[in-house]
Short mmCIF file of C-alpha atoms in Angstrom, two decimals:
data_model
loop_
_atom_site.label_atom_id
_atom_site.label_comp_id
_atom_site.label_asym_id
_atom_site.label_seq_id
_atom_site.Cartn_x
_atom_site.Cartn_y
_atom_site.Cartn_z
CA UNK A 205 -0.30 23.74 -7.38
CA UNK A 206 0.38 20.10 -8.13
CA UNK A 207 -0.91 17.64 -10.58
CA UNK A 208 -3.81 15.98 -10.31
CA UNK A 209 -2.88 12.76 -11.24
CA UNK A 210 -4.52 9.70 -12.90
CA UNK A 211 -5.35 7.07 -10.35
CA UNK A 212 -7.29 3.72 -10.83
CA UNK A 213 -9.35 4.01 -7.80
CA UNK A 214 -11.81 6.84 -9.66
CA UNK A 215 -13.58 3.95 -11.20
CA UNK A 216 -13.82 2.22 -7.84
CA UNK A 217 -15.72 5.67 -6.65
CA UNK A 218 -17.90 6.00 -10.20
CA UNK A 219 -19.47 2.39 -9.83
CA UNK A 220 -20.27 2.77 -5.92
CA UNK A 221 -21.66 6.00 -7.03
CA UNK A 222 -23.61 4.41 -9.81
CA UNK A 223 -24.33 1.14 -7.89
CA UNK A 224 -24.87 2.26 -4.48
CA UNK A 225 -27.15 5.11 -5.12
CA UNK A 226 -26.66 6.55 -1.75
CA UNK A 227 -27.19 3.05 0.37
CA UNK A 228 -23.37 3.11 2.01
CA UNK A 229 -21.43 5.82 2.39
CA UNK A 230 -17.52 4.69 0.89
CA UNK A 231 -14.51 4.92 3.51
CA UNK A 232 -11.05 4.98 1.67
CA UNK A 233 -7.94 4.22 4.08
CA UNK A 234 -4.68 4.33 3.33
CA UNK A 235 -1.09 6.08 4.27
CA UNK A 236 -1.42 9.83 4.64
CA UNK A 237 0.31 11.61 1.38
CA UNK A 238 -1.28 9.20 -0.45
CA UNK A 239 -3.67 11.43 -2.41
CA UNK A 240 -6.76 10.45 -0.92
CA UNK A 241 -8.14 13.54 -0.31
CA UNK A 242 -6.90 15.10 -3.75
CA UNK A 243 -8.81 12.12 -5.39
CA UNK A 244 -12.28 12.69 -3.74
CA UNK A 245 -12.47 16.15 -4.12
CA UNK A 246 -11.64 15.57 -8.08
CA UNK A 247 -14.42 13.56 -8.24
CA UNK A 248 -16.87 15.03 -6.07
CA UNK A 249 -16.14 18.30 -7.91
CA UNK A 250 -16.68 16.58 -11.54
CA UNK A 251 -19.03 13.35 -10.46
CA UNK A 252 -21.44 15.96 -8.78
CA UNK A 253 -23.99 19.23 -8.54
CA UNK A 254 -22.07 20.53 -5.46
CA UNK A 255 -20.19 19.21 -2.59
CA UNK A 256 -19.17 19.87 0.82
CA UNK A 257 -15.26 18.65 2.39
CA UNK A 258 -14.82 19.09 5.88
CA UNK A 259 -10.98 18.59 6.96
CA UNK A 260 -11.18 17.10 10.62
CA UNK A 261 -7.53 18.17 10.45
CA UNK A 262 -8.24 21.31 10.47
CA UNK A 263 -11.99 21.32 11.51
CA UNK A 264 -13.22 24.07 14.35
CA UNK A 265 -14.83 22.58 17.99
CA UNK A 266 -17.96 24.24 16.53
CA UNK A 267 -17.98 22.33 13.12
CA UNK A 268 -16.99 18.99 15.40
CA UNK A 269 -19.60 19.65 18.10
CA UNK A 270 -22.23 19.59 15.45
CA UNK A 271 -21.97 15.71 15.46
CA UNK A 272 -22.41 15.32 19.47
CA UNK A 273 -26.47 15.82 18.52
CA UNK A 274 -28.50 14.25 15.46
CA UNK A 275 -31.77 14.88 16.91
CA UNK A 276 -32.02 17.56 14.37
CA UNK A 277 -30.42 16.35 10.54
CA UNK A 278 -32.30 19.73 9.35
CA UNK A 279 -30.61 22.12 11.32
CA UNK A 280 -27.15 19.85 10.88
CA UNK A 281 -27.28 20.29 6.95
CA UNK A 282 -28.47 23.94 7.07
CA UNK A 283 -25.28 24.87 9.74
CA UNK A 284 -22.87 23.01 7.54
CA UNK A 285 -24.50 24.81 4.38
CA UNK A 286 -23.98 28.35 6.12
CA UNK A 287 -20.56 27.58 7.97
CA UNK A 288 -19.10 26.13 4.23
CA UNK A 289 -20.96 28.42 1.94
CA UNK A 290 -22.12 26.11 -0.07
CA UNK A 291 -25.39 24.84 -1.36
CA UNK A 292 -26.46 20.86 -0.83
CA UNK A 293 -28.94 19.40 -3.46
CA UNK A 294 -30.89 16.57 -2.75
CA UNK A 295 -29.72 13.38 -3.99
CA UNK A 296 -26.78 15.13 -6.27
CA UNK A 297 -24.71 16.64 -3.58
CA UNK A 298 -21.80 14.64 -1.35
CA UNK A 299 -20.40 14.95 1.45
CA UNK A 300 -16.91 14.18 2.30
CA UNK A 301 -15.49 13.73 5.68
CA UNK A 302 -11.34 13.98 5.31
CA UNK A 303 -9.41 12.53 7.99
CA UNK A 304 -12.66 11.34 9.67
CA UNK A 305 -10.65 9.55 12.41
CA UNK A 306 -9.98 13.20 14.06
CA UNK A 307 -13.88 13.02 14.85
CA UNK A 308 -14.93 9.77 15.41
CA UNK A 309 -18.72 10.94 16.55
CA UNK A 310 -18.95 12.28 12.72
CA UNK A 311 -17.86 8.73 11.74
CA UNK A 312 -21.04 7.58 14.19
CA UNK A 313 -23.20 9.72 12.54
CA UNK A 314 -22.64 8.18 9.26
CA UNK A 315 -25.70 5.75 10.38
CA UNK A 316 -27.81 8.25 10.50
CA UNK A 317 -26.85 10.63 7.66
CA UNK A 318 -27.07 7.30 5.11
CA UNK A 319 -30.46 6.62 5.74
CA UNK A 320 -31.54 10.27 6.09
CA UNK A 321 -30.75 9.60 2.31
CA UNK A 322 -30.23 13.25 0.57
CA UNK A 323 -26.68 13.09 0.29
CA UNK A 324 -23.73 10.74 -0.49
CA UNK A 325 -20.95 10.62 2.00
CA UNK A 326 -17.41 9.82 1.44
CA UNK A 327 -14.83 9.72 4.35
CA UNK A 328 -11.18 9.45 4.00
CA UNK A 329 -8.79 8.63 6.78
CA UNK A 330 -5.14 6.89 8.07
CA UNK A 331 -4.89 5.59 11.42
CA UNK A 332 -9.03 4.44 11.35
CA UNK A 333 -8.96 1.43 13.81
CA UNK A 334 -7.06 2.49 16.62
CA UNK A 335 -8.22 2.64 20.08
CA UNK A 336 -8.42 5.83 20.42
CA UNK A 337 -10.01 6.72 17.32
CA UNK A 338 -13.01 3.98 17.53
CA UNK A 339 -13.61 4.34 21.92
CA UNK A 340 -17.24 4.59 22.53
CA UNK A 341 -18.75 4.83 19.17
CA UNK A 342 -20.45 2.23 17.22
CA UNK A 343 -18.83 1.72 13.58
CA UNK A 344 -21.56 2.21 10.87
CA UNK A 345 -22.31 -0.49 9.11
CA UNK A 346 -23.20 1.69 6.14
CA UNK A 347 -19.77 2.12 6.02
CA UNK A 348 -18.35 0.45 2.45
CA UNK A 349 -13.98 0.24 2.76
CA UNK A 350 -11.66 0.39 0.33
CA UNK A 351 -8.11 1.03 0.45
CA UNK A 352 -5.49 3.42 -1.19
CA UNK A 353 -2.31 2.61 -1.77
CA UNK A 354 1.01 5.02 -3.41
CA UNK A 355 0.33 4.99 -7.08
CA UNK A 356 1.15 1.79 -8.86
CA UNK A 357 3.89 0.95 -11.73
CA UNK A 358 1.12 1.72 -14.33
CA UNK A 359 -0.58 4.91 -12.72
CA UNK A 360 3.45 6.11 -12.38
CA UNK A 361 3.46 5.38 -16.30
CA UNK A 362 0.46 7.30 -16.98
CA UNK A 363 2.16 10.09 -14.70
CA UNK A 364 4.96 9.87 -17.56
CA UNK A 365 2.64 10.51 -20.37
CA UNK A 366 2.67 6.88 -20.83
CA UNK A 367 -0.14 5.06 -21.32
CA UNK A 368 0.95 2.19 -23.75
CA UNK A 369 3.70 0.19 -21.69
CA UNK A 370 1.48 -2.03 -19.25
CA UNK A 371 -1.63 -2.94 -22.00
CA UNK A 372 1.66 -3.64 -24.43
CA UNK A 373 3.30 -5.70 -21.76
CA UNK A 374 -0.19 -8.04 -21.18
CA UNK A 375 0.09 -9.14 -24.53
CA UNK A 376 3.95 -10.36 -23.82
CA UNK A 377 2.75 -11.70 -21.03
CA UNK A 378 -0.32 -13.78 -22.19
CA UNK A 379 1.73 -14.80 -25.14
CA UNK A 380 4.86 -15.61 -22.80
CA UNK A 381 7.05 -14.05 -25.28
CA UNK A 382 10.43 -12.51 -24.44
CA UNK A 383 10.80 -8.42 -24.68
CA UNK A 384 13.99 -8.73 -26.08
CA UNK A 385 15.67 -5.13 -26.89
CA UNK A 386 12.57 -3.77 -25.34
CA UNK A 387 13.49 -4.99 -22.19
CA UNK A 388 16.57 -2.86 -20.94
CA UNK A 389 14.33 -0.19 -21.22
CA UNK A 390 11.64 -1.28 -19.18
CA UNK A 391 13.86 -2.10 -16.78
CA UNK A 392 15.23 1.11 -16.99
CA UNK A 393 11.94 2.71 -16.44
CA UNK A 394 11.14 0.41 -13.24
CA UNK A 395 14.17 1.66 -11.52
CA UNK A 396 12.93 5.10 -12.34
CA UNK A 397 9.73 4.08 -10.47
CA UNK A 398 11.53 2.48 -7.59
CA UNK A 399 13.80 5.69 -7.07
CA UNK A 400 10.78 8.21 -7.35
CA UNK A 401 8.62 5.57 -5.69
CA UNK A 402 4.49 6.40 -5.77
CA UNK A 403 3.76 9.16 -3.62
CA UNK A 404 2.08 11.79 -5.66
CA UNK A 405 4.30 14.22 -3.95
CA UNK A 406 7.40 13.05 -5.12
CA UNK A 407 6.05 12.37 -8.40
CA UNK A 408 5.69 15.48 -8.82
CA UNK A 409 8.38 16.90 -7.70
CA UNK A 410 9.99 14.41 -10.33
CA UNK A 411 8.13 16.13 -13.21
CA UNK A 412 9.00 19.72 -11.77
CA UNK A 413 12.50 19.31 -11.58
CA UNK A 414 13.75 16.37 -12.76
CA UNK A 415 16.19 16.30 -9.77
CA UNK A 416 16.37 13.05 -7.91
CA UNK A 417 17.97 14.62 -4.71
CA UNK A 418 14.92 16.93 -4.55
CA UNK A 419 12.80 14.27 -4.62
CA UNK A 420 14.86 12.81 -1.49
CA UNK A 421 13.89 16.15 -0.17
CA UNK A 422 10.23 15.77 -0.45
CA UNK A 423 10.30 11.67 0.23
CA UNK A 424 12.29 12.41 3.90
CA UNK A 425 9.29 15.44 4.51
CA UNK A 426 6.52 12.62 4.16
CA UNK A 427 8.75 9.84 6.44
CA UNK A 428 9.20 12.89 9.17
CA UNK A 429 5.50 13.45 8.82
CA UNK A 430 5.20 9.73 9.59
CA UNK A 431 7.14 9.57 12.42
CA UNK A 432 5.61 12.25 14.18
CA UNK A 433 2.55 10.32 14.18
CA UNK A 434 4.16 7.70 15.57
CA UNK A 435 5.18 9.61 18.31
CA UNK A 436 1.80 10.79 19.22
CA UNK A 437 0.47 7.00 19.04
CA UNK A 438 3.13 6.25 21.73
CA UNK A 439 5.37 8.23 23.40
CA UNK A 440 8.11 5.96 24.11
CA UNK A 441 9.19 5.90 20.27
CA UNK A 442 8.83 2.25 20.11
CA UNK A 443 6.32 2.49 17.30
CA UNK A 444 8.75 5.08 15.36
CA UNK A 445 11.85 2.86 16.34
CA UNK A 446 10.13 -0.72 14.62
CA UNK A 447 9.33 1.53 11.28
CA UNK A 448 12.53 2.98 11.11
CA UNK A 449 14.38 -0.38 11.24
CA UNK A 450 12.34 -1.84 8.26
CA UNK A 451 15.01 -2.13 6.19
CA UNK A 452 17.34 -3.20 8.34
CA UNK A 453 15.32 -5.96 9.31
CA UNK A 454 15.02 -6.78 5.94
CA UNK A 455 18.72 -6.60 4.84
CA UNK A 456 19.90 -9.13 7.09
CA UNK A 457 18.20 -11.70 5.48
CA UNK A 458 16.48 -13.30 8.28
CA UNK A 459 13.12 -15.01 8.04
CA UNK A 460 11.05 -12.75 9.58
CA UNK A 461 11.29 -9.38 11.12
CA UNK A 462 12.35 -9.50 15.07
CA UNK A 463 10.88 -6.44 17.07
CA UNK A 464 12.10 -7.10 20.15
CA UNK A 465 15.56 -6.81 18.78
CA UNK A 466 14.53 -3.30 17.94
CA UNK A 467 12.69 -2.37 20.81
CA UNK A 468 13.50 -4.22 23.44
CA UNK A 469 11.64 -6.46 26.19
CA UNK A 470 8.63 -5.56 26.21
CA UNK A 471 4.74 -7.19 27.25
CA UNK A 472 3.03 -9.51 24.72
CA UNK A 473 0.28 -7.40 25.06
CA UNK A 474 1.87 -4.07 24.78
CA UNK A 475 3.59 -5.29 21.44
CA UNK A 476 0.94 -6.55 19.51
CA UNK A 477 -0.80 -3.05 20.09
CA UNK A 478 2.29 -1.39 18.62
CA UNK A 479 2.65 -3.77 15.77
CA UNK A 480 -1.72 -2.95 14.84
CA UNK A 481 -0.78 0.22 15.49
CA UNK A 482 1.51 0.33 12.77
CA UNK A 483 -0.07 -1.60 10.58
CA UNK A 484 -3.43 0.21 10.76
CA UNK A 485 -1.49 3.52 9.71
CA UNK A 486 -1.20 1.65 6.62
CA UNK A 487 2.85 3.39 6.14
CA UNK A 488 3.74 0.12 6.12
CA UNK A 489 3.01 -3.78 4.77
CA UNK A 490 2.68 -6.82 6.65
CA UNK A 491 3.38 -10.31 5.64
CA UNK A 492 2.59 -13.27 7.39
CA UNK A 493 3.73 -17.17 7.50
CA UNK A 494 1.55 -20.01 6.19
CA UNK A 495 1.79 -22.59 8.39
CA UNK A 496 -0.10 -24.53 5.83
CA UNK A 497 0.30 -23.71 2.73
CA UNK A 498 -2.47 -24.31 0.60
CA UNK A 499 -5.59 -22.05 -0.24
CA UNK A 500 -7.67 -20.34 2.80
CA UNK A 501 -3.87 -19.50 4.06
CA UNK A 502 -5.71 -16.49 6.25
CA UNK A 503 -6.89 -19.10 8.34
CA UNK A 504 -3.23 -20.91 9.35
CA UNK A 505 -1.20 -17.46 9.37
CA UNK A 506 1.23 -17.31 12.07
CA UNK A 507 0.78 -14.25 13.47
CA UNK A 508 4.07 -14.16 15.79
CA UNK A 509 6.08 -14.95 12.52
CA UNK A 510 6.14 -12.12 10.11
CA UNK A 511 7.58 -9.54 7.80
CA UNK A 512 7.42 -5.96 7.63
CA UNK A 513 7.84 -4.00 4.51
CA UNK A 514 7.30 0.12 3.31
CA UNK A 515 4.11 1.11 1.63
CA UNK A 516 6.37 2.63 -1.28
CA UNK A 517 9.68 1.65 -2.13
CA UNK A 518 10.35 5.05 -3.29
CA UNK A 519 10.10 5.91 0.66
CA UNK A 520 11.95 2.42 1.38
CA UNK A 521 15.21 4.17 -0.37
CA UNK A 522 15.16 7.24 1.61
CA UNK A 523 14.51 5.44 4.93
CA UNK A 524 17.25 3.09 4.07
CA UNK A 525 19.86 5.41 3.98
CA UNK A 526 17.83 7.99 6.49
CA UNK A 527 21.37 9.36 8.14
CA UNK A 528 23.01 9.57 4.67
CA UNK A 529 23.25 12.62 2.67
CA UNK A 530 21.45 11.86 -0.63
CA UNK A 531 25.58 12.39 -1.92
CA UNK A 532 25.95 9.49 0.02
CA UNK A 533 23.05 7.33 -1.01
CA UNK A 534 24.22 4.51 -3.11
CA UNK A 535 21.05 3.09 -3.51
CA UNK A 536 20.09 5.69 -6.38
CA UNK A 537 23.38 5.68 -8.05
CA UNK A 538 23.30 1.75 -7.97
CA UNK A 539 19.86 1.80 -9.31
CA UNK A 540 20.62 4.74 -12.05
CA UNK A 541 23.64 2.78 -13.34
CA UNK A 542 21.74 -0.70 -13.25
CA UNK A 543 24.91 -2.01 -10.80
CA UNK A 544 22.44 -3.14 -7.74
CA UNK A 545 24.86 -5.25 -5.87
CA UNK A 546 23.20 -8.62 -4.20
CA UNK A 547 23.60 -6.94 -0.72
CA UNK A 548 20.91 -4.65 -1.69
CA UNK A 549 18.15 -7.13 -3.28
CA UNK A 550 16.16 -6.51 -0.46
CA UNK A 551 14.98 -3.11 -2.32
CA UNK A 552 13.52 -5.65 -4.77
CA UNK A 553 11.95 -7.57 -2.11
CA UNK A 554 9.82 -4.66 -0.92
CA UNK A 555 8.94 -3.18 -4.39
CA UNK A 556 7.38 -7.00 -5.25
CA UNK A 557 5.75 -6.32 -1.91
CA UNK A 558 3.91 -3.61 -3.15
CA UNK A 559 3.42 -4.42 -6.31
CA UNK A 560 1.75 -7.34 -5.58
CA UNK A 561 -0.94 -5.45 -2.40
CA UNK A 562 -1.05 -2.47 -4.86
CA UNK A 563 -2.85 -5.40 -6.89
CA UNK A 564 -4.93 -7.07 -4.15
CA UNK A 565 -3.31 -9.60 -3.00
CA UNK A 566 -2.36 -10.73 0.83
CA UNK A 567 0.91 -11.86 1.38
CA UNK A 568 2.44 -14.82 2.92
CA UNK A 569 5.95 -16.85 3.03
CA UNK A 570 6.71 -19.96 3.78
CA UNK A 571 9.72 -21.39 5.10
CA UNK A 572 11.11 -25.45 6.53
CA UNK A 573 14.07 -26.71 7.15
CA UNK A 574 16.67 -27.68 4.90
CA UNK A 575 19.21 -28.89 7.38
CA UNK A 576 20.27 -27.54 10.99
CA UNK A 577 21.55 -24.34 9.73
CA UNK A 578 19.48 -23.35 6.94
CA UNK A 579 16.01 -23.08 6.05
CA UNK A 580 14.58 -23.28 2.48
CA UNK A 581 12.09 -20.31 1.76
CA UNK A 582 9.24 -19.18 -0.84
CA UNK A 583 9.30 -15.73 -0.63
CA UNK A 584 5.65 -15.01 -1.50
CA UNK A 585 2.48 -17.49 -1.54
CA UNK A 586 -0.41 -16.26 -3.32
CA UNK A 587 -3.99 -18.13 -3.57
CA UNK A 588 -5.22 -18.49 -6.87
CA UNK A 589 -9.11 -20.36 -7.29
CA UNK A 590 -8.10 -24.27 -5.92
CA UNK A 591 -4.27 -23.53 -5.88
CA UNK A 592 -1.52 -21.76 -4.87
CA UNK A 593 1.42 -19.90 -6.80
CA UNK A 594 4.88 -19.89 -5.16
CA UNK A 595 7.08 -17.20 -5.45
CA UNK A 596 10.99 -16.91 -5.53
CA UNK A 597 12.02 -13.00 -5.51
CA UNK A 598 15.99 -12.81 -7.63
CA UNK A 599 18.10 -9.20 -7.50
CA UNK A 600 20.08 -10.18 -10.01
CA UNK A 601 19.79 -12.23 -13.20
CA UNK A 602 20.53 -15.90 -11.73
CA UNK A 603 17.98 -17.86 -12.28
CA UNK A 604 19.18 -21.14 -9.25
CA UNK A 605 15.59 -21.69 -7.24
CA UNK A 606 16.59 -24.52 -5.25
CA UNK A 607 13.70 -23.45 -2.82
CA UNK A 608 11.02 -23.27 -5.53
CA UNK A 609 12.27 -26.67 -6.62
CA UNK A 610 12.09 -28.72 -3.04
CA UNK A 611 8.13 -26.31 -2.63
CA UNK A 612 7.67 -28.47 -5.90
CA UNK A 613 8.05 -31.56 -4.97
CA UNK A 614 6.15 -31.66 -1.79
CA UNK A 615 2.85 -29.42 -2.81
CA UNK A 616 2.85 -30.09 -6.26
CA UNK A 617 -0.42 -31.33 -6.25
CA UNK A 618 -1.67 -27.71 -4.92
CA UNK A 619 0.17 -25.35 -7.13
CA UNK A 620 -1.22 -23.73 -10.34
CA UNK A 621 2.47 -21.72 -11.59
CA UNK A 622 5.64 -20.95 -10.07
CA UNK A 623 7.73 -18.17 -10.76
CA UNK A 624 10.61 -16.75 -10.22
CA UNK A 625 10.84 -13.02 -10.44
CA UNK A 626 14.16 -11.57 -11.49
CA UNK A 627 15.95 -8.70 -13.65
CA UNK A 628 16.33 -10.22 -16.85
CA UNK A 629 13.57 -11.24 -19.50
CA UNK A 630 10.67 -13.23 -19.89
CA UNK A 631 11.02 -16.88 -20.16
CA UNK A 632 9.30 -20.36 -19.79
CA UNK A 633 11.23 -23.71 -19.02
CA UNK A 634 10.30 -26.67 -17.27
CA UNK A 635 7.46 -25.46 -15.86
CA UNK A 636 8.68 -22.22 -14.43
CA UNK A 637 7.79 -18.81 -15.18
CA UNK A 638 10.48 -16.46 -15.16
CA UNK A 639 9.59 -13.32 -14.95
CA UNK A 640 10.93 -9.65 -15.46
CA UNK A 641 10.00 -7.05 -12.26
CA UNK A 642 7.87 -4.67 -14.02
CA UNK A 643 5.34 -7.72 -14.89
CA UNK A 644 4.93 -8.31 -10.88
CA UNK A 645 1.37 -7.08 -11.38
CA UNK A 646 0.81 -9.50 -14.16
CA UNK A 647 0.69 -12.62 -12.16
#
């Protein structure tokens, strides 16, 4: 059996527990291998009396058809009781609905079952918004969401048995102190996490073995996984084909990812569905332009003009190099030996990505012209209170920012900091913040 690993979104669950008292039942999305359902069932089993987890995965017609009819709650509860063999207390018993887009009338039925009021309810599901999954019910509005994502830099720490690097590096950052010979090693450790990435899977098939090209094993099991749901969401591949060609996309350095190179001609219409499609599966991140950038950016997003980056970087690598043997992968002996040519920065592109959704933010770019050819670009915009913090993403140690420079001088008035994140240490001059990967969170 696996670990059951340490994940910040417990405390999320304890204070709608304590908070809600039963008022909303709490929907957590995210990619599938995740560890959703491992993290509800730990705390259902030590938050409450008794609890009840029906897999729609894996869920019977008779435990589905149960949901067609709430005329009777009674006889509901009592046929779930018997068919689960387990024993519901009133107000200290949950619920939990896993994969609750398999049987959208039990998502329905959340209405009902909230203000029936004996139990809590917790669902868990991927692919939650999609036509097919949402056609002819009404969405509860009891329904609370929050979303999972692959374990952060910290919870990978804690993973380690190390639960003293990111409190330790808040202090370096608040004090905007340099590392010094600390840093090589923290460095050291975020390649670690980029290589192993954040699915709990592979994480612990990292602490099993200690084997990198098992962990390619296990990483390419979850992207097959993903791509056969892709293929079920539309049979022409399309979806599966735009995923696949993330990092591609990304590598050649354009400014924004180009589906139709991928895929084809194909209807307005018909594309946008694929692109929600695969965004709503949550396997993968989507950033959009600013046309405007300033705060309230949501509201002048571009929504033909966008990039597309993995959920987990750890994934990213293996897709990357998806007809390679792992032999052949040079992304992990780059990374091991700290030799990352520029080529390859884009790997540091998506792990800010993540990073910086893992810690709530939205992302946007921004990009202008700088003459016919060339366009200047701030890799990441995100809102801060009455201003705006640019971001300029480095793979290497140089520290030129001509971009963040010209952003300067036209919105100067509506930025708070800019930094530029790169792979050497933490420094201040002339207003900018540069700053080390592993703080990414920090900002």
């Amino acid at each position: 059996m696996g670990r059951i690993f340490q994940r910040k979104l417990y405390g999320r669950l304890l204070s709608w527990k304590k908070e809600r008292k039963g008022k909303t039942a709490l929907l957590i999305e995210g990619a599938r291998r995740v560890g959703k359902s491992t993290l509800v069932e730990e705390f259902a089993r030590k938050e409450y009396e008794s609890y009840l987890l029906i897999d729609f995965n894996k869920a019977s017609k008779q435990v589905k058809n149960l949901f067609d009819d709430l005329m009777d709650i009674d006889m509901l509860f009592l046929q779930l009781q018997a068919i689960f063999h387990v024993s519901l207390v009133n107000r200290r018993s949950v619920i939990i609905f896993d994969e609750v887009q398999q049987c959208p009338k039990a998502r329905q039925a959340i209405k009902y079952l909230v203000q029936d009021g004996r139990y809590d309810y917790i669902e868990t599901g991927s692919l939650i918004s999609i036509k097919k999954n949402t056609k002819d019910i009404t969405i509860p509005s009891e329904e609370e969401r929050v979303q999972m994502f692959p374990m952060d830099m910290e919870e990978f720490r804690w993973a380690m048995g190390d639960e003293a690097t990111v409190p330790l590096l808040k202090q370096f950052y608040e004090k905007k102190i340099p590392l010094a010979a600390a840093h090589r090693t923290k460095m050291r450790e975020l390649r670690l996490y980029m290589l192993v990435g954040g699915m709990p899977q592979a994480v612990n098939e990292f602490l099993e073995t200690n084997d990198l090209s098992k962990v390619d094993v296990v990483k390419r099991d979850i992207i097959r996984l993903y791509l056969d749901d892709f293929q079920k969401l539309d049979e022409s591949g399309r979806i599966a084909e735009i995923f696949k060609n993330i990092p591609a996309q990304l590598s050649a350095n354009s400014c924004r990812y180009r589906p139709l190179q991928v895929i084809g001609s194909t209807a307005s219409e018909k594309l946008k569905e694929l692109l929600r499609n695969l965004e709503d599966s949550k396997t993968a991140v989507f950033q959009y332009h600013s046309n405007d950038p300033n705060v309230g950016m949501t509201l002048t997003k571009d929504i033909t003009r966008f990039k597309i980056f993995l959920c987990d970087t750890g994934l990213f690598i293996t897709l990357a190099f998806w007809d390679k043997d792992f032999t052949e992968n040079i992304i992990y002996q780059k990374l091991l030996s700290d030799k990352l040519s520029a080529n390859l920065g884009y790997v540091y592109e998506n792990l800010v990505a993540q990073l910086l959704v893992s810690a709530g933010n939205q992302l946007f770019f921004y990009t202008w012209p700088r003459d016919e050819k060339h366009n200047y670009e701030i890799d990441f915009l995100l809102s801060r209170g009455y201003k705006i913090q640019p971001i300029e993403v480095k793979s290497s140690g140089y520290s030129t920012h001509a971009s963040l420079d010209e952003f300067y001088r036209i919105f100067h008035e509506r930025i708070d900091k800019r930094f530029l994140i790169y792979t050497k240490d933490l420094k201040v001059e002339d207003k900018m913040i540069y700053l080390p990967m592993y703080m990414t969170t920090l900002i």
